[in-house]
mmCIF file of C-alpha atoms in Angstrom:
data_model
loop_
_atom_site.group_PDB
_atom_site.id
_atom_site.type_symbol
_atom_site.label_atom_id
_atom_site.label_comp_id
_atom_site.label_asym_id
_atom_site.label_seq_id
_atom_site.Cartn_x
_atom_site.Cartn_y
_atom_site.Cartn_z
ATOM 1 C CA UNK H 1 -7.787 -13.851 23.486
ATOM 2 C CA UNK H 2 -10.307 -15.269 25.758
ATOM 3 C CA UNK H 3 -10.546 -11.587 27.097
ATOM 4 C CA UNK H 4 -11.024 -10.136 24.292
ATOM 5 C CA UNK H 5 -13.983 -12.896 23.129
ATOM 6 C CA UNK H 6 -15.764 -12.024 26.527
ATOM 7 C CA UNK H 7 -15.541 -8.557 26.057
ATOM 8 C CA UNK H 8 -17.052 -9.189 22.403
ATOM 9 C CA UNK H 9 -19.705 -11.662 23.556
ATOM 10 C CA UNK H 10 -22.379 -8.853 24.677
ATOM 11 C CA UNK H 11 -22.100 -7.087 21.228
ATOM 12 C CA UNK H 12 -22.462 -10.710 19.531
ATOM 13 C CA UNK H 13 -25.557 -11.285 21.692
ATOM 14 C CA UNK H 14 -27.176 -8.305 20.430
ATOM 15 C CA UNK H 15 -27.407 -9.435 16.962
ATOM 16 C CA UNK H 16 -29.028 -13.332 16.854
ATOM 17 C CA UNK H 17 -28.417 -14.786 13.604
ATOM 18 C CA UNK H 18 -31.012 -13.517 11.278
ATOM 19 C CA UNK H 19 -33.522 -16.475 9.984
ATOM 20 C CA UNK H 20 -32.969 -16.544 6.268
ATOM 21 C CA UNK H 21 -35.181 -14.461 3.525
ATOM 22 C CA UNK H 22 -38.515 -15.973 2.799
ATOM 23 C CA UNK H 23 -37.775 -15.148 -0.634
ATOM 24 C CA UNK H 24 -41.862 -15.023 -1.670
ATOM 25 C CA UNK H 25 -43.427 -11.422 -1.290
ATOM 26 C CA UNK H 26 -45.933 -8.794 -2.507
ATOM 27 C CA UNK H 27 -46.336 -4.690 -2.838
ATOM 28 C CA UNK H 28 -48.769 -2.153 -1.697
ATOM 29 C CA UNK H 29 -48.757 0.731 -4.736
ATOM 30 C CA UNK H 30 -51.645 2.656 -6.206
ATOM 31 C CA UNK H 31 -54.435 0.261 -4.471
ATOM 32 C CA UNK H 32 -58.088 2.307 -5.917
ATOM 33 C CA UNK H 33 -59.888 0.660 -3.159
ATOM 34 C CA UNK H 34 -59.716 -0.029 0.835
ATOM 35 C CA UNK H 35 -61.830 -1.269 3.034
ATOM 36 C CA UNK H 36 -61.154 0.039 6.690
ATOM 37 C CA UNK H 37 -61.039 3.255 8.233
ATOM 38 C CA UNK H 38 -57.202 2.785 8.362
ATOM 39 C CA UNK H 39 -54.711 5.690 5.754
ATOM 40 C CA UNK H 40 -54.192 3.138 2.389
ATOM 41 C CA UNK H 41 -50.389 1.904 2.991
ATOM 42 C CA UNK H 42 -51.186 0.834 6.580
ATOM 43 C CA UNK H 43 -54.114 -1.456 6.040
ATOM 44 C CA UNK H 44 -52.054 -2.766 3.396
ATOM 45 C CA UNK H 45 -49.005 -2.873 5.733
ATOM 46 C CA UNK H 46 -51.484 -4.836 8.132
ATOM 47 C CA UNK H 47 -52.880 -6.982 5.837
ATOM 48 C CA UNK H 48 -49.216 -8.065 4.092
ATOM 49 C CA UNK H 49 -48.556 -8.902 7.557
ATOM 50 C CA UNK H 50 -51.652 -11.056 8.592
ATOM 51 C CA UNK H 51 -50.377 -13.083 5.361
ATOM 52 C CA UNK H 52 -47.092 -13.553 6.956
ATOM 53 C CA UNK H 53 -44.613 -11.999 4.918
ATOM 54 C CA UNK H 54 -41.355 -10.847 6.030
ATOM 55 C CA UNK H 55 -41.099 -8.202 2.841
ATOM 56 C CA UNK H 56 -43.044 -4.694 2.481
ATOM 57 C CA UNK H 57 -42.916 -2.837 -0.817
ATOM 58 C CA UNK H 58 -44.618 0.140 -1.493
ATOM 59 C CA UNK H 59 -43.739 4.021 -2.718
ATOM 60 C CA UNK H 60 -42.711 7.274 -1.683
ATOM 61 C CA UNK H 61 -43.118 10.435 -4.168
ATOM 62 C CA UNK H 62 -44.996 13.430 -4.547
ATOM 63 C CA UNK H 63 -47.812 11.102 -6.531
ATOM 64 C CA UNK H 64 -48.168 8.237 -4.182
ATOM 65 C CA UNK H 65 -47.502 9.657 -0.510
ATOM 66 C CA UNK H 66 -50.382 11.953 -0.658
ATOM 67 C CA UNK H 67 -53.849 12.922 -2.099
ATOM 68 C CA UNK H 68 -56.889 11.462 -2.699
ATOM 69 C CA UNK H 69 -57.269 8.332 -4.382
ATOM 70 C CA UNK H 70 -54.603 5.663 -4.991
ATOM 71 C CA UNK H 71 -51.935 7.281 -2.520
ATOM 72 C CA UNK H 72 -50.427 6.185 0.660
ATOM 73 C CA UNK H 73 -52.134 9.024 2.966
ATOM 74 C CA UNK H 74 -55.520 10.637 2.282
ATOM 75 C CA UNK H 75 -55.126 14.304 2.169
ATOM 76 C CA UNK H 76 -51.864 16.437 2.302
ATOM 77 C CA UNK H 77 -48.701 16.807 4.175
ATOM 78 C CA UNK H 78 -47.237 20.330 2.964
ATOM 79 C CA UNK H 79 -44.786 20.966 6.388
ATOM 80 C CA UNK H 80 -43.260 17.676 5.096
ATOM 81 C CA UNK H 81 -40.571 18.370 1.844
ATOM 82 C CA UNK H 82 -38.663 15.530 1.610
ATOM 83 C CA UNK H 83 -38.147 11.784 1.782
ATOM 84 C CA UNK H 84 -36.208 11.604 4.989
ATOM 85 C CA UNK H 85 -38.803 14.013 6.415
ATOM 86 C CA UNK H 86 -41.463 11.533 4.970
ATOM 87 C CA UNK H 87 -39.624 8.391 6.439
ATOM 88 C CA UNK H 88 -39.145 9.744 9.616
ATOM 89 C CA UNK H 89 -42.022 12.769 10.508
ATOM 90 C CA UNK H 90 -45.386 11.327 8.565
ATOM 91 C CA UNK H 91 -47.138 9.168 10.936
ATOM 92 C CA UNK H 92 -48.433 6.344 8.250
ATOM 93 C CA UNK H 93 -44.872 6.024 6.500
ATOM 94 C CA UNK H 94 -43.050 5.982 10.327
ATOM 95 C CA UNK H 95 -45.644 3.499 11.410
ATOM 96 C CA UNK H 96 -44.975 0.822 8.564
ATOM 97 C CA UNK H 97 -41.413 1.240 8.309
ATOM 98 C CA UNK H 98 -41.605 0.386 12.397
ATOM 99 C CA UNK H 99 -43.404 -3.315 11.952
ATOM 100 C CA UNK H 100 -41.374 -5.965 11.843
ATOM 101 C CA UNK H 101 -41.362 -6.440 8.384
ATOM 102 C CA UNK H 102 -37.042 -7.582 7.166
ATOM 103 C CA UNK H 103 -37.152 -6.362 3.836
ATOM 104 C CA UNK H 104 -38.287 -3.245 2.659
ATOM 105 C CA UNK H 105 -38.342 -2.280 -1.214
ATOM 106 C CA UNK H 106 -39.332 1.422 -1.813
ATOM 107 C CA UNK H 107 -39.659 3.217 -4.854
ATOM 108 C CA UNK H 108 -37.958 6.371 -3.352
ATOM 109 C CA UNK H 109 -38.616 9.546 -5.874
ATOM 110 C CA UNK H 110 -37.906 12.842 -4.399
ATOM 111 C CA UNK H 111 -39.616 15.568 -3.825
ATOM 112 C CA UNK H 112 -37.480 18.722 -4.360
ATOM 113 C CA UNK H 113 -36.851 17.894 -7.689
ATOM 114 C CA UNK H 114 -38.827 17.804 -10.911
ATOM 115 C CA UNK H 115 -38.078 14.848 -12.936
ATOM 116 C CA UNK H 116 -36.980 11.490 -12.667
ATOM 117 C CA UNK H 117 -35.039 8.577 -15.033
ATOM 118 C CA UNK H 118 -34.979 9.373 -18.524
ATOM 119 C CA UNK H 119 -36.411 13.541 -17.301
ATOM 120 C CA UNK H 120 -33.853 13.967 -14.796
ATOM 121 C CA UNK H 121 -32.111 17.101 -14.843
ATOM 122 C CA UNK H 122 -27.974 17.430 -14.520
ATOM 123 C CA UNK H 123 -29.294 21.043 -12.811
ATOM 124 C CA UNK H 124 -30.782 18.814 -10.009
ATOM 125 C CA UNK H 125 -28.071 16.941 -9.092
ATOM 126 C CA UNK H 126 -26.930 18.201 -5.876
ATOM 127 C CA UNK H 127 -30.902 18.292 -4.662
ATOM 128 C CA UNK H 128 -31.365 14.501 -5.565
ATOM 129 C CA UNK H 129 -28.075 13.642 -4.504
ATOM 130 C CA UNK H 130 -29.213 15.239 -0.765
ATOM 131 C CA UNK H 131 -32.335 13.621 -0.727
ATOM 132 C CA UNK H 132 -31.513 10.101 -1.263
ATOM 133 C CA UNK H 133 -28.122 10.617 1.036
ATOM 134 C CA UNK H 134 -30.523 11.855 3.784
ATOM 135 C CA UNK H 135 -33.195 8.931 3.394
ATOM 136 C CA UNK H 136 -30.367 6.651 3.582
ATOM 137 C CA UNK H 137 -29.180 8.314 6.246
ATOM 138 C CA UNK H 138 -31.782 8.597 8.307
ATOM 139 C CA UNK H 139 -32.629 4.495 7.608
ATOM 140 C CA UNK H 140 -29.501 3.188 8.421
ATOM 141 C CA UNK H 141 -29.644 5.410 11.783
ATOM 142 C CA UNK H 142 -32.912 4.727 13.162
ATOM 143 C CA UNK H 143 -32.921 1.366 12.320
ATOM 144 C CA UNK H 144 -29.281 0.206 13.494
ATOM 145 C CA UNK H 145 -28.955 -3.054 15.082
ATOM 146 C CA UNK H 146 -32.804 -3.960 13.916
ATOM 147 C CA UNK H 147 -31.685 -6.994 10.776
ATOM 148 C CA UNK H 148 -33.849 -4.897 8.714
ATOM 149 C CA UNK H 149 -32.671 -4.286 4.926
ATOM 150 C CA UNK H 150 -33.934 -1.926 2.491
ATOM 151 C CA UNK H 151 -34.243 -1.768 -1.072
ATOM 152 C CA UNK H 152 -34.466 1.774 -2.578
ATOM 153 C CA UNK H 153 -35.424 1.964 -6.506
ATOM 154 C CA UNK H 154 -37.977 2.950 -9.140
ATOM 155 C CA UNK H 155 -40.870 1.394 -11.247
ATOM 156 C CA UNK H 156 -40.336 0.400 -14.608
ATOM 157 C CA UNK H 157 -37.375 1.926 -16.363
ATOM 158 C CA UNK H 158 -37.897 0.633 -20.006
ATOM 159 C CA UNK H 159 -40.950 2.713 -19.310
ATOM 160 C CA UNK H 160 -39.037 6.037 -17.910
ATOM 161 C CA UNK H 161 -36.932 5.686 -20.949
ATOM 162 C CA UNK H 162 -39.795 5.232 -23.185
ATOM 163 C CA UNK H 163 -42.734 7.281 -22.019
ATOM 164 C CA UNK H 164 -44.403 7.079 -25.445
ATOM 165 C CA UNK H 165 -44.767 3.362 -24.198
ATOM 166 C CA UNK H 166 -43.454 2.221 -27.912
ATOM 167 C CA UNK H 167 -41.226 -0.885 -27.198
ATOM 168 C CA UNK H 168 -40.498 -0.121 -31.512
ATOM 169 C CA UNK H 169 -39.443 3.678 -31.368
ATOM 170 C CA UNK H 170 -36.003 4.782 -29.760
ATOM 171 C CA UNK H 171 -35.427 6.288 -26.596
ATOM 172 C CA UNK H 172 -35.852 10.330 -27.021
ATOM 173 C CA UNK H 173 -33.000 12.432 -27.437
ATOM 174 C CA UNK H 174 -30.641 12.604 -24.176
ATOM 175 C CA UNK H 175 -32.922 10.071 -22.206
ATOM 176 C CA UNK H 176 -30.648 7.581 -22.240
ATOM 177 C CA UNK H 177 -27.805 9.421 -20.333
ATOM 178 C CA UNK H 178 -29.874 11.245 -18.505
ATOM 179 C CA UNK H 179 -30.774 7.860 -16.839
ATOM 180 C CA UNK H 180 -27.671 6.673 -16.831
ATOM 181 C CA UNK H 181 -26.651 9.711 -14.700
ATOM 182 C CA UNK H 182 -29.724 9.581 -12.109
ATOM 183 C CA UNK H 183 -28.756 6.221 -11.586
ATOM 184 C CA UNK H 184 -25.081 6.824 -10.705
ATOM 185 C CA UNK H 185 -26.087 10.277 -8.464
ATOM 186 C CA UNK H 186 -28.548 7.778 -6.464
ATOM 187 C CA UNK H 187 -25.936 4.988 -6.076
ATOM 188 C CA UNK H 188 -23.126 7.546 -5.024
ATOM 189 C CA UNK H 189 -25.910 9.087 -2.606
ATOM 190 C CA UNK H 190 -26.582 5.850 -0.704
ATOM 191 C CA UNK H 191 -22.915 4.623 -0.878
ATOM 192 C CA UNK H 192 -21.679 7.829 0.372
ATOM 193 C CA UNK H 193 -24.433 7.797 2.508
ATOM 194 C CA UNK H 194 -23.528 3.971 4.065
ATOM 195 C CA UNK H 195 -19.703 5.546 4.562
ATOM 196 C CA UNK H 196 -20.710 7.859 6.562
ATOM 197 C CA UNK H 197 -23.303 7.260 8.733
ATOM 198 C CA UNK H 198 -22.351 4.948 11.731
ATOM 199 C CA UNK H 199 -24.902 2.237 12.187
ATOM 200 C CA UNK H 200 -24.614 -1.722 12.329
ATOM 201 C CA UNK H 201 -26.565 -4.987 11.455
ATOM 202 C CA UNK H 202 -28.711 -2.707 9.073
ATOM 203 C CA UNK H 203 -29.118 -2.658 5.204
ATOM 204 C CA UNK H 204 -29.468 -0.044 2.444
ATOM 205 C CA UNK H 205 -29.484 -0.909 -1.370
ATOM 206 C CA UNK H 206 -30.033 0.414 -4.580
ATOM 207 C CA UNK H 207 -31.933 -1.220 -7.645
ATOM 208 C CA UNK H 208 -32.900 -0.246 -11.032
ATOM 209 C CA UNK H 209 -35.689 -1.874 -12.641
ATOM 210 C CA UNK H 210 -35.951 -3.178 -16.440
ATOM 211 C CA UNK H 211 -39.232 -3.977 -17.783
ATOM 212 C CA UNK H 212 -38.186 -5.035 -21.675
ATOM 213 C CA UNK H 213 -35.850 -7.674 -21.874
ATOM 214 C CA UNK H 214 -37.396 -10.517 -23.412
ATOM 215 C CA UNK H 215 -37.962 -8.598 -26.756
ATOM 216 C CA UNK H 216 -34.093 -7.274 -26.711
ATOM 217 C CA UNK H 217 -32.300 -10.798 -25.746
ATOM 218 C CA UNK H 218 -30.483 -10.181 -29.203
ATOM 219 C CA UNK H 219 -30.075 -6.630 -29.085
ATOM 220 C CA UNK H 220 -31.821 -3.289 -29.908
ATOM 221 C CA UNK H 221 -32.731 -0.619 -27.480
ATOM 222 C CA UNK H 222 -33.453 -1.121 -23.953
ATOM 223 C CA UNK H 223 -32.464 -0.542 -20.405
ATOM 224 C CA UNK H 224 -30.531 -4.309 -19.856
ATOM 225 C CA UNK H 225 -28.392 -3.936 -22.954
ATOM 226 C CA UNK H 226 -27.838 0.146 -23.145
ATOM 227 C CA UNK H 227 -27.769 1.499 -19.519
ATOM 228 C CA UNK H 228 -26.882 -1.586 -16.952
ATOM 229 C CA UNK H 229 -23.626 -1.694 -18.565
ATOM 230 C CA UNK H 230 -22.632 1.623 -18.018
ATOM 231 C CA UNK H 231 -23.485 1.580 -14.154
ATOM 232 C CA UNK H 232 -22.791 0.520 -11.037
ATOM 233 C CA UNK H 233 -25.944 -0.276 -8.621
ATOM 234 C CA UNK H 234 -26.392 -2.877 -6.084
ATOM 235 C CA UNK H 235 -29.599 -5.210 -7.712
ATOM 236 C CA UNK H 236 -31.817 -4.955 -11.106
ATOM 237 C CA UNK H 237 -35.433 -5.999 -10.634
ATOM 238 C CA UNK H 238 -37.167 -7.374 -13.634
ATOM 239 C CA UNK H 239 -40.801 -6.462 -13.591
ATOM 240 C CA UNK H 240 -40.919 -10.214 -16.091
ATOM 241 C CA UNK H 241 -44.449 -9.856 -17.760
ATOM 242 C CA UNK H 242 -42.642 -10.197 -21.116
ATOM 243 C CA UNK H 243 -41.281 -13.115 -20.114
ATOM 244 C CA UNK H 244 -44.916 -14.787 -18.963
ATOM 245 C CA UNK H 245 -46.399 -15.264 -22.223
ATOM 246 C CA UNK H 246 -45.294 -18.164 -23.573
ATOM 247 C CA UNK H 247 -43.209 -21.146 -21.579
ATOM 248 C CA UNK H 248 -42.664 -19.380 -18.715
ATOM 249 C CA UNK H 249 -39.548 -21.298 -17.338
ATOM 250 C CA UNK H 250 -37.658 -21.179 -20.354
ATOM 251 C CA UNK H 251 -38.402 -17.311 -21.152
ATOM 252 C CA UNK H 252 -37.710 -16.470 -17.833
ATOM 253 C CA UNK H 253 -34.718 -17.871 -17.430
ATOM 254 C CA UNK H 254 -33.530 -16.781 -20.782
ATOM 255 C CA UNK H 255 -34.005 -12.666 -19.548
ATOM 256 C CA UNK H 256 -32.610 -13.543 -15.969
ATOM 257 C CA UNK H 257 -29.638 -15.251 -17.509
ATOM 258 C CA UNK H 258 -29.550 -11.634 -20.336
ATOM 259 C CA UNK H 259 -29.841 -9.137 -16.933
ATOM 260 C CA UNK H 260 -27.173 -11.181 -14.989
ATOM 261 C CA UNK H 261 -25.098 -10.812 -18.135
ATOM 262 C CA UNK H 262 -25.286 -7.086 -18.147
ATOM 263 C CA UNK H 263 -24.328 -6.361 -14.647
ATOM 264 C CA UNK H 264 -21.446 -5.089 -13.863
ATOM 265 C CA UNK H 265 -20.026 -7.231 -10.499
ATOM 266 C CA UNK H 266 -20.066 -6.431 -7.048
ATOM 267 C CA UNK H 267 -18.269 -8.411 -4.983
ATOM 268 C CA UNK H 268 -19.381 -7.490 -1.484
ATOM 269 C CA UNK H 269 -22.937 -8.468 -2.025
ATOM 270 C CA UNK H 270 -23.353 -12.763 -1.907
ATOM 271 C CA UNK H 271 -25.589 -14.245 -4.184
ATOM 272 C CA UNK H 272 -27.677 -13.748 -7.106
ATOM 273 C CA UNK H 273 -28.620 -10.074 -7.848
ATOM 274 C CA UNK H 274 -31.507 -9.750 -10.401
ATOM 275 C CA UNK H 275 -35.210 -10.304 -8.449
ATOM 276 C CA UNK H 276 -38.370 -10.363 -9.588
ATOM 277 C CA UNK H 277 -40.097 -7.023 -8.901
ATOM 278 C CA UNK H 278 -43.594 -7.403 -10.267
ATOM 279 C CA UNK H 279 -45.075 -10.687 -11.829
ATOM 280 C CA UNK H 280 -48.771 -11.448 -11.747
ATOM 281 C CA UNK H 281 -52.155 -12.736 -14.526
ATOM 282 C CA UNK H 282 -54.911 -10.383 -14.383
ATOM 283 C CA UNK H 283 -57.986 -11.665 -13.542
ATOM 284 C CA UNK H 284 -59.170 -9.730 -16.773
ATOM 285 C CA UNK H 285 -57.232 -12.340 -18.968
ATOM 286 C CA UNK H 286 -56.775 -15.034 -16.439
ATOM 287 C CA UNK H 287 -59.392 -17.422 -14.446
ATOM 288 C CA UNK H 288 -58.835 -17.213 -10.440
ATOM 289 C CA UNK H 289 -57.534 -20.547 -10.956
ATOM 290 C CA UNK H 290 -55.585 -20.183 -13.573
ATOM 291 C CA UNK H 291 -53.653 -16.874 -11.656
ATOM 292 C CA UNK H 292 -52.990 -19.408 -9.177
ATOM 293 C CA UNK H 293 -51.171 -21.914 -11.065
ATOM 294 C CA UNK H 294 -49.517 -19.964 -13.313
ATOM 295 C CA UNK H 295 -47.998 -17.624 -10.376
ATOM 296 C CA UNK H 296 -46.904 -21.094 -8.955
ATOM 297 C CA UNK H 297 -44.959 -21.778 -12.031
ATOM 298 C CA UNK H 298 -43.584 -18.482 -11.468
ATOM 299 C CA UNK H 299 -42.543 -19.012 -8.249
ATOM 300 C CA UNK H 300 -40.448 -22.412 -9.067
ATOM 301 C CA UNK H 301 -39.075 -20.907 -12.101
ATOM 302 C CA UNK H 302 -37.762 -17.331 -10.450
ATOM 303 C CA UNK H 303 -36.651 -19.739 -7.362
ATOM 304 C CA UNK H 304 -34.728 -22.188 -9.572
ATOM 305 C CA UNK H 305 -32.925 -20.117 -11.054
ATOM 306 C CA UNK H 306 -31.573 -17.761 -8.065
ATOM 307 C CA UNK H 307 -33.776 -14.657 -7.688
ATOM 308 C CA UNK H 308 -33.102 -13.548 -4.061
ATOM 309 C CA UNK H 309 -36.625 -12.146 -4.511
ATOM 310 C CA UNK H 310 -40.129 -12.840 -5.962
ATOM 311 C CA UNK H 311 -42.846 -10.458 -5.478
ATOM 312 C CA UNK H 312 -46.583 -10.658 -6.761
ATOM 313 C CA UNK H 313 -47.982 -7.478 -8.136
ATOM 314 C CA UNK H 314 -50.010 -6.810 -6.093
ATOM 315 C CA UNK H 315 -52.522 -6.666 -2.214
ATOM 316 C CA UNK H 316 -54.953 -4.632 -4.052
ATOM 317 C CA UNK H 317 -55.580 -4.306 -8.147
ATOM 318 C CA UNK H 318 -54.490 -0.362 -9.438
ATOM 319 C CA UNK H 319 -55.875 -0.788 -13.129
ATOM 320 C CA UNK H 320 -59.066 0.256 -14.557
ATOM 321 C CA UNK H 321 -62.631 0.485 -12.795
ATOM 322 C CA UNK H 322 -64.957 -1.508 -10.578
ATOM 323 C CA UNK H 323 -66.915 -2.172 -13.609
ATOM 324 C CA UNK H 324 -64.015 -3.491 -15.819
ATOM 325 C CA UNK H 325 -60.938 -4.030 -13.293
ATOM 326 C CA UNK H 326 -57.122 -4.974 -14.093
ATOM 327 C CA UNK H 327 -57.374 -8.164 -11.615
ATOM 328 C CA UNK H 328 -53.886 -7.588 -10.723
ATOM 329 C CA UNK H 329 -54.773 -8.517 -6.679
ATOM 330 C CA UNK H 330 -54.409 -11.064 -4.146
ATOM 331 C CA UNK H 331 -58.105 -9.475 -2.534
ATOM 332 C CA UNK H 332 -60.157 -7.773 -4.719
ATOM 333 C CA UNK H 333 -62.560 -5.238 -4.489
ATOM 334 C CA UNK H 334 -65.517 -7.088 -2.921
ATOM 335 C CA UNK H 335 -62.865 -8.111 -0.297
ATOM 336 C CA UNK H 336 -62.413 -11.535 -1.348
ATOM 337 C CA UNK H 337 -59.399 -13.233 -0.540
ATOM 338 C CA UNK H 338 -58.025 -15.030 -3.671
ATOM 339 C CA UNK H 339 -56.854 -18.320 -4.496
ATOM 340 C CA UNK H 340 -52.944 -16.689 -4.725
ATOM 341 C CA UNK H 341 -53.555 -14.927 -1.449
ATOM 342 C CA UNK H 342 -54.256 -18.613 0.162
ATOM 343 C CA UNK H 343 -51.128 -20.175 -2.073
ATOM 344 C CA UNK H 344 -48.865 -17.460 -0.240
ATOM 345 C CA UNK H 345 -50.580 -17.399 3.411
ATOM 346 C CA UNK H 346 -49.830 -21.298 3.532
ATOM 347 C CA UNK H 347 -46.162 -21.162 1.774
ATOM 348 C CA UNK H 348 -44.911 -18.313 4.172
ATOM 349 C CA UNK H 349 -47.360 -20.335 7.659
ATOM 350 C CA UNK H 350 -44.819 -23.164 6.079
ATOM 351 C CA UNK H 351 -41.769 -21.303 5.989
ATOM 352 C CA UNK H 352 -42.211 -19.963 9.322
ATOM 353 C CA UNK H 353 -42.749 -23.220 11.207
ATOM 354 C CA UNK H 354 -39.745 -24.859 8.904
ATOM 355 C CA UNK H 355 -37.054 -21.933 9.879
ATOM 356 C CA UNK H 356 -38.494 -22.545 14.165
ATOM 357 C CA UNK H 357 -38.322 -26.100 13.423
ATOM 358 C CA UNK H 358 -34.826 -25.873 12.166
ATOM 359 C CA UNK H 359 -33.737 -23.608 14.384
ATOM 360 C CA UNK H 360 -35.150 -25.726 17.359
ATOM 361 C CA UNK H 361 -33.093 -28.932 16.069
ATOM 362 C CA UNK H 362 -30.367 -27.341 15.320
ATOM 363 C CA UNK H 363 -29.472 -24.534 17.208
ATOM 364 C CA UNK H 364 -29.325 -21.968 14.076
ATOM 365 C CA UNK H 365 -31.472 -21.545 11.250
ATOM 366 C CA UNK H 366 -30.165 -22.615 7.873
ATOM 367 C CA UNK H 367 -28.275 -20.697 5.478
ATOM 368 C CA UNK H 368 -30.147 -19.078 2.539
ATOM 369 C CA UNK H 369 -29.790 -22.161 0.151
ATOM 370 C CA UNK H 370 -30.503 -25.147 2.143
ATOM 371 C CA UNK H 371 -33.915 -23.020 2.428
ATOM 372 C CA UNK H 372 -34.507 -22.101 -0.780
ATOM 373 C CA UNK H 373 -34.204 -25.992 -1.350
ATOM 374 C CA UNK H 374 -36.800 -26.773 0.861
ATOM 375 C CA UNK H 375 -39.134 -24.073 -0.247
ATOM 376 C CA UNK H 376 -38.393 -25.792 -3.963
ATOM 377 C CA UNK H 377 -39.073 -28.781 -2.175
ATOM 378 C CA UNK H 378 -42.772 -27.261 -0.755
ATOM 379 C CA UNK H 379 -44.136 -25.335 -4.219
ATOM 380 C CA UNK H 380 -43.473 -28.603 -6.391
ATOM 381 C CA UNK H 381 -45.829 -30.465 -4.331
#
């Protein structure tokens, strides 16, 4: 036995106990302005890190990878066909995926087919099947041994299943399954994916994303009550802004509690499994100060209850014009730094010197809960 534990002991070496997920986070999608000389997702990348997150978000797809305005790269990429080639040949997507970020979420939407969700084709399935295999693939190979996880989903689904954007009229005809089988080809993809492909202390995951649940908590049409059941992925993010208009602890809890409900188990995966994908108050409805607080109600409420994850929508606002923006930012378009950018710099500065601190004293860094206690702890203050 002793042997055997000293043969083991350079393997164990290699991986250090991870420190625990900062839980707090933001995305980098559809940003309509910059202000270096940088491609759009890595200033983004480089400013998410200068605020000292551990989590990047962002999108790969025909629409957001390349063009002109609101994409990841300015210009085109034609050589490059799919999302593996993407991950692994475009310099700006290689470069990003390469920082040290731990947790990835991508909105992964391939390119060799021509639909998506509720416009997915059965005809396709072999195509979207390869694509997501071979991103998974090609993740879970490069970055063996590296503690980084990744997150591979979609935006909105109530949205893909509605695109007339009519939370009162049905789905259309054959939307419904037609989601419910993209979903399953994708999770089948990455599991299958996972099986084969040797790699170690490295993550890949699937999520949908629901947008209306607040609206359905007693039934009627939606992606929580009529597809979740019916599938089998790894985590549902709830982009919550239904559930941020009245008393935002209660109403939150209320669809977390309806989503959690919904999903069907999985018991290799510890923990909660619904995250917040997208909350944030628009500086067109909202006063700077008034963003701030509210997202800190957020925070406590999404925290409290179990979400893994709670992202901020978003670095840089992606709705409407420099003469009457959205808002949604943490800088805005004059390249101020907002109150919420400060309110995450100093929570993840604190995290950091808590999980050194801890793991100074102690020898280890503490598990997931005893930190989400203490991060409780910090944003009730």
């Amino acid at each position: 036995m002793r042997l055997l534990l000293f043969a083991l002991c350079p393997l164990l070496s290699a991986f250090p106990a991870q420190p625990p997920n900062m839980l707090l986070g933001t995305q980098a999608i559809g940003g309509r302005y910059q202000f270096t000389q940088d491609e759009p997702l890595l200033e983004s990348a480089k400013l998410i890190a200068e605020l000292g997150s551990g989590i990047m978000k962002f999108s790969i797809s025909k629409q957001a990878s390349f063009g002109k305005t609101k994409v990841n790269v300015r210009g085109s990429n034609p050589g490059l066909q799919t999302l593996a080639e993407i991950a692994a040949k475009e310099p700006t997507h290689r470069a990003v995926l390469d920082m040290p970020f731990t947790h990835f979420f991508i909105w992964a939407y391939p390119f060799t087919t021509h639909g998506s969700a509720g416009t997915y084709k059965p005809a396709e399935r072999d195509l979207e099947y390869l694509e997501m295999f071979d991103l998974t693939a090609h993740l879970l190979r490069t970055y063996s041994g590296s503690g980084k996880k990744f997150y591979l989903g979609h935006w909105e689904g109530d949205w893909h299943l509605r695109p007339h954007f009519d939370p009162k009229q049905p789905f259309p005809e054959h939307f419904g399954e037609n989601f419910i089988a993209w979903l399953k080809v994708r999770q089948q993809a990455i599991d299958d994916a996972k099986r084969d492909t040797p790699h170690q202390n490295v993550e890949v995951w699937h999520y949908t994303e629901a947008n209306l649940v607040e609206p359905f908590l007693q039934g009627g049409q939606c992606l929580a009550n009529d597809i979740l059941p019916q599938v089998d992925v790894d985590f549902v993010s709830y982009s919550c802004y239904d559930s941020l208009q009245r008393g935002i602890r209660d109403d939150l809890h209320a669809a977390l509690n309806h989503l959690e409900s919904k999903l069907n188990p999985k018991p290799g995966i510890p923990g909660k499994r619904v995250f917040i994908g997208e909350y944030g108050f628009p500086a067109r409805r909202y006063s700077a100060e008034v963003t701030d607080r509210k997202s800190i109600d957020t925070m406590i409420a999404a925290l409290e209850w179990g979400c893994p994850f709670v992202l901020y929508w978003e670095l840089y606002d992606n709705e409407g014009t420099p003469e009457k923006p959205g808002g949604f930012w943490l800088i805005n378009e004059q390249n101020e730094k907002q109150p919420i950018w400060h309110t995450h710099q100093r929570y993840f500065a604190w995290a950091r010197k808590h999980l050194a601190d801890a793991k100074q004293r102690t020898g280890q860094y503490p598990a997931e809960a005893e930190f989400r206690a203490a991060a409780l702890e910090y944003l009730r203050r």
